[in-house]
Tab-separated table of C-alpha atoms in Angstrom:
chain	number	residue	atom	x	y	z
A	1	MET	CA	55.520	45.066	140.916
A	2	SER	CA	58.861	44.418	142.572
A	3	GLN	CA	59.078	44.523	146.326
A	4	THR	CA	61.631	46.629	148.160
A	5	ARG	CA	64.158	44.350	149.781
A	6	GLU	CA	64.452	44.752	153.536
A	7	PRO	CA	68.024	45.278	154.746
A	8	GLY	CA	69.623	42.138	156.107
A	9	ARG	CA	71.196	41.661	159.521
A	10	ARG	CA	74.673	42.381	158.194
A	11	GLU	CA	73.583	45.675	156.631
A	12	LEU	CA	71.736	46.688	159.781
A	13	ASN	CA	74.777	45.858	161.883
A	14	LYS	CA	77.013	47.887	159.586
A	15	ALA	CA	74.647	50.869	159.704
A	16	ASP	CA	74.496	50.664	163.493
A	17	LYS	CA	78.291	50.692	163.795
A	18	GLN	CA	78.559	53.651	161.466
A	19	ARG	CA	75.905	55.526	163.458
A	20	ARG	CA	77.729	54.825	166.733
A	21	ILE	CA	81.089	55.908	165.306
A	22	HIS	CA	79.568	59.113	163.925
A	23	ALA	CA	77.845	59.896	167.232
A	24	ALA	CA	80.999	59.187	169.242
A	25	ALA	CA	83.208	61.338	167.010
A	26	LEU	CA	80.687	64.179	167.036
A	27	GLU	CA	80.432	64.152	170.825
A	28	LEU	CA	84.170	63.914	171.503
A	29	PHE	CA	85.229	66.495	168.911
A	30	SER	CA	82.537	68.903	170.116
A	31	ARG	CA	83.413	68.467	173.776
A	32	HIS	CA	87.208	68.252	173.700
A	33	GLY	CA	88.348	69.631	170.339
A	34	TYR	CA	89.898	67.890	167.376
A	35	SER	CA	93.526	68.087	168.480
A	36	THR	CA	93.086	66.304	171.826
A	37	VAL	CA	90.793	63.465	170.727
A	38	THR	CA	92.333	60.157	169.617
A	39	THR	CA	90.900	57.515	167.349
A	40	GLN	CA	91.164	55.060	170.268
A	41	GLN	CA	88.859	57.290	172.322
A	42	VAL	CA	86.344	57.384	169.487
A	43	ALA	CA	86.497	53.612	169.110
A	44	ASP	CA	86.021	53.119	172.850
A	45	ARG	CA	83.050	55.489	172.972
A	46	ALA	CA	81.472	53.792	169.947
A	47	GLU	CA	82.180	50.347	171.482
A	48	VAL	CA	84.032	49.067	168.426
A	49	GLY	CA	87.597	47.960	167.848
A	50	THR	CA	90.065	50.316	166.192
A	51	GLY	CA	90.258	47.949	163.222
A	52	THR	CA	86.501	48.293	162.777
A	53	LEU	CA	86.746	52.071	163.185
A	54	PHE	CA	89.288	52.341	160.382
A	55	ARG	CA	86.975	50.464	158.022
A	56	TYR	CA	84.544	53.370	158.343
A	57	ALA	CA	87.068	56.207	158.578
A	58	GLN	CA	90.723	55.639	157.672
A	59	SER	CA	92.139	58.412	159.877
A	60	LYS	CA	91.208	61.020	162.453
A	61	GLY	CA	90.943	63.554	159.643
A	62	GLU	CA	88.457	61.301	157.873
A	63	LEU	CA	86.445	61.059	161.100
A	64	LEU	CA	86.269	64.834	161.277
A	65	CYS	CA	85.180	65.083	157.644
A	66	MET	CA	82.520	62.447	158.285
A	67	VAL	CA	81.056	64.510	161.113
A	68	ALA	CA	81.315	67.953	159.507
A	69	ASN	CA	80.041	66.817	156.119
A	70	GLU	CA	76.679	66.031	157.697
A	71	GLU	CA	76.388	69.637	158.824
A	72	PHE	CA	77.530	71.248	155.597
A	73	ARG	CA	75.733	68.980	153.127
A	74	ALA	CA	72.486	70.860	153.789
A	75	MET	CA	74.240	74.088	152.764
A	76	VAL	CA	74.268	73.065	149.094
A	77	GLU	CA	70.715	71.777	148.812
A	78	SER	CA	69.053	75.039	147.726
A	79	VAL	CA	69.811	78.454	146.241
A	80	PRO	CA	68.984	81.491	148.431
A	81	GLU	CA	66.606	84.022	146.876
A	82	THR	CA	66.894	87.265	148.850
A	83	GLY	CA	66.650	89.551	145.837
A	84	ASP	CA	70.266	90.733	146.207
A	85	PRO	CA	73.222	88.771	144.768
A	86	VAL	CA	75.621	89.790	147.545
A	87	GLU	CA	73.155	88.750	150.244
A	88	ASP	CA	72.430	85.484	148.435
A	89	LEU	CA	76.127	84.570	148.397
A	90	VAL	CA	76.641	85.519	152.035
A	91	VAL	CA	73.572	83.526	153.110
A	92	LEU	CA	74.851	80.572	151.101
A	93	CYS	CA	78.144	80.516	153.023
A	94	GLU	CA	76.813	81.553	156.419
A	95	PRO	CA	76.720	77.983	157.826
A	96	LEU	CA	80.522	77.871	157.461
A	97	LEU	CA	80.847	81.099	159.442
A	98	VAL	CA	78.445	79.991	162.168
A	99	ALA	CA	80.243	76.661	162.565
A	100	LEU	CA	83.598	78.444	162.631
A	101	ASP	CA	82.345	80.767	165.364
A	102	ARG	CA	81.012	77.857	167.405
A	103	GLN	CA	83.942	75.447	167.005
A	104	PRO	CA	86.906	77.322	165.502
A	105	GLU	CA	89.491	74.598	166.093
A	106	ASN	CA	87.385	71.834	164.599
A	107	ILE	CA	86.273	73.784	161.531
A	108	ALA	CA	89.788	75.085	160.869
A	109	ALA	CA	90.976	71.457	161.016
A	110	TYR	CA	88.124	70.439	158.690
A	111	HIS	CA	89.240	72.955	156.065
A	112	ARG	CA	92.844	71.807	156.465
A	113	GLU	CA	91.899	68.154	156.072
A	114	THR	CA	89.676	68.939	153.096
A	115	LEU	CA	92.455	70.762	151.283
A	116	PHE	CA	95.562	68.850	152.373
A	117	GLY	CA	94.488	65.679	154.179
A	118	GLU	CA	95.007	62.062	153.183
A	119	ALA	CA	92.777	60.653	150.455
A	120	GLY	CA	89.602	58.987	151.660
A	121	PRO	CA	85.863	58.848	150.932
A	122	HIS	CA	84.872	61.407	153.568
A	123	ARG	CA	87.505	63.902	152.388
A	124	ALA	CA	86.309	63.306	148.833
A	125	GLU	CA	82.762	64.050	149.994
A	126	ALA	CA	83.960	67.292	151.615
A	127	GLN	CA	85.549	68.296	148.316
A	128	ARG	CA	82.329	67.438	146.472
A	129	ILE	CA	80.424	69.738	148.823
A	130	LEU	CA	82.818	72.578	147.994
A	131	GLY	CA	82.400	71.780	144.294
A	132	GLU	CA	78.618	71.970	144.653
A	133	LEU	CA	79.031	75.282	146.486
A	134	ARG	CA	80.883	76.655	143.446
A	135	GLU	CA	78.058	75.433	141.223
A	136	LEU	CA	75.481	77.195	143.396
A	137	ILE	CA	77.515	80.405	143.251
A	138	ALA	CA	77.422	80.119	139.451
A	139	ALA	CA	73.645	79.617	139.606
A	140	VAL	CA	73.245	82.736	141.779
A	141	LEU	CA	75.364	84.833	139.408
A	142	ALA	CA	73.528	83.537	136.337
A	143	GLY	CA	70.188	84.321	137.952
A	144	TYR	CA	71.119	87.994	138.243
A	145	ALA	CA	72.949	88.241	134.906
A	146	GLY	CA	69.739	88.172	132.910
A	147	GLY	CA	69.161	87.091	129.343
A	148	ALA	CA	70.233	83.630	128.316
A	149	VAL	CA	73.191	83.430	130.715
A	150	THR	CA	73.553	79.957	132.224
A	151	PRO	CA	75.453	78.737	135.300
A	152	ALA	CA	77.981	77.176	132.928
A	153	ASP	CA	78.618	80.610	131.435
A	154	MET	CA	79.399	81.931	134.914
A	155	ALA	CA	81.762	79.109	135.935
A	156	GLY	CA	84.907	81.262	135.730
A	157	ALA	CA	83.351	84.152	137.636
A	158	ALA	CA	81.979	81.696	140.203
A	159	GLN	CA	85.475	80.326	140.788
A	160	THR	CA	86.730	83.846	141.508
A	161	VAL	CA	83.874	84.552	143.902
A	162	PHE	CA	84.342	81.160	145.576
A	163	ASP	CA	88.057	81.835	146.104
A	164	VAL	CA	87.279	85.159	147.762
A	165	LEU	CA	84.531	83.670	149.932
A	166	TYR	CA	86.537	80.654	150.997
A	167	MET	CA	89.749	82.526	151.797
A	168	THR	CA	87.788	85.146	153.735
A	169	ILE	CA	86.210	82.386	155.805
A	170	VAL	CA	89.589	80.726	156.408
A	171	ARG	CA	91.121	84.062	157.430
A	172	CYS	CA	88.229	84.677	159.835
A	173	GLY	CA	89.080	81.332	161.395
A	174	VAL	CA	92.744	82.222	161.775
A	175	GLU	CA	91.848	85.575	163.313
A	176	ARG	CA	89.076	84.027	165.445
A	177	SER	CA	86.524	86.516	164.155
A	178	SER	CA	82.934	86.202	165.316
A	179	ALA	CA	80.227	85.056	162.894
A	180	SER	CA	78.847	88.600	162.703
A	181	GLU	CA	82.297	90.040	161.957
A	182	GLY	CA	82.874	87.348	159.343
A	183	ARG	CA	79.548	88.111	157.727
A	184	ARG	CA	80.462	91.778	157.367
A	185	GLU	CA	83.812	90.762	155.887
A	186	LEU	CA	82.087	88.545	153.333
A	187	GLU	CA	79.677	91.300	152.351
A	188	VAL	CA	82.507	93.782	151.786
A	189	HIS	CA	84.649	91.445	149.701
A	190	VAL	CA	81.821	89.909	147.672
A	191	ARG	CA	80.445	93.354	146.847
A	192	ARG	CA	83.924	94.439	145.742
A	193	VAL	CA	84.291	91.388	143.484
A	194	LEU	CA	80.823	91.736	141.953
A	195	TYR	CA	80.869	95.482	141.409
A	196	GLY	CA	84.554	96.289	140.995
A	197	VAL	CA	87.240	98.335	142.696
A	198	LEU	CA	87.846	101.253	140.335
A	199	THR	CA	84.882	103.452	139.493
A	200	ASP	CA	86.705	104.944	136.487
A	201	ARG	CA	89.070	103.199	134.106
A	202	PRO	CA	92.186	104.918	132.715
A	203	GLU	CA	91.574	106.584	129.380
A	204	GLY	CA	92.096	104.110	126.587
A	205	GLY	CA	91.961	101.154	128.987
A	206	PRO	CA	90.017	97.979	128.209
A	207	THR	CA	86.267	97.963	128.733
A	208	SER	CA	86.188	94.325	129.764
A	209	ASP	CA	88.310	91.932	131.732
A	210	PRO	CA	90.946	89.998	129.754
A	211	GLY	CA	89.812	86.538	128.837
A	212	ASP	CA	86.084	87.101	129.298
A	213	GLY	CA	85.432	86.589	125.601
A	214	VAL	CA	84.470	90.218	124.918
A	215	ASP	CA	86.412	92.243	122.354
A	216	SER	CA	87.311	95.499	124.128
A	217	THR	CA	88.001	97.281	120.837
A	218	VAL	CA	84.403	97.054	119.619
């Protein structure tokens, strides 16, 4: 039986520096807001040099992603099971709304950095989290579709739902909506996407959406 190797002094030192940098960034961003905090302030609070800081996070945007990723990673660890697909999808995204309500500037900056920031491991992790969120949306939709439908079958629909969810959340941030207001917005838009806008189709119109693989003439 092989023994588990204990981490060496160098690894422990590296982990300690990363912990201090994370704690310092979290405290300063939470207290003062993303826009006013500098990387020098984070380095000073963590008691490391700026050169050391940039080995763990290459920019201020990467620091923000490092901090926020910890909060949002838990969001994609399980699939809600409320018995209602709309409620499941809203519950799934609720942590983003709550965080936006609590720290609108920081979370708005997080979304901006995730979408448009400089390349880096923490931004890549933020994008992975969003990718996993899309996969969970597909799993929720497949669970209610019945039959032999798989999450892979629902990938296109999940992308549509994700786009609506994400842009609604971003808009709530721009408008500084409360978490409760944002939740109601999500419910309205997700229900519209899942169940449609028009109750009746024009006579002779297609019976399925273009490109969904179903022949509307059958």
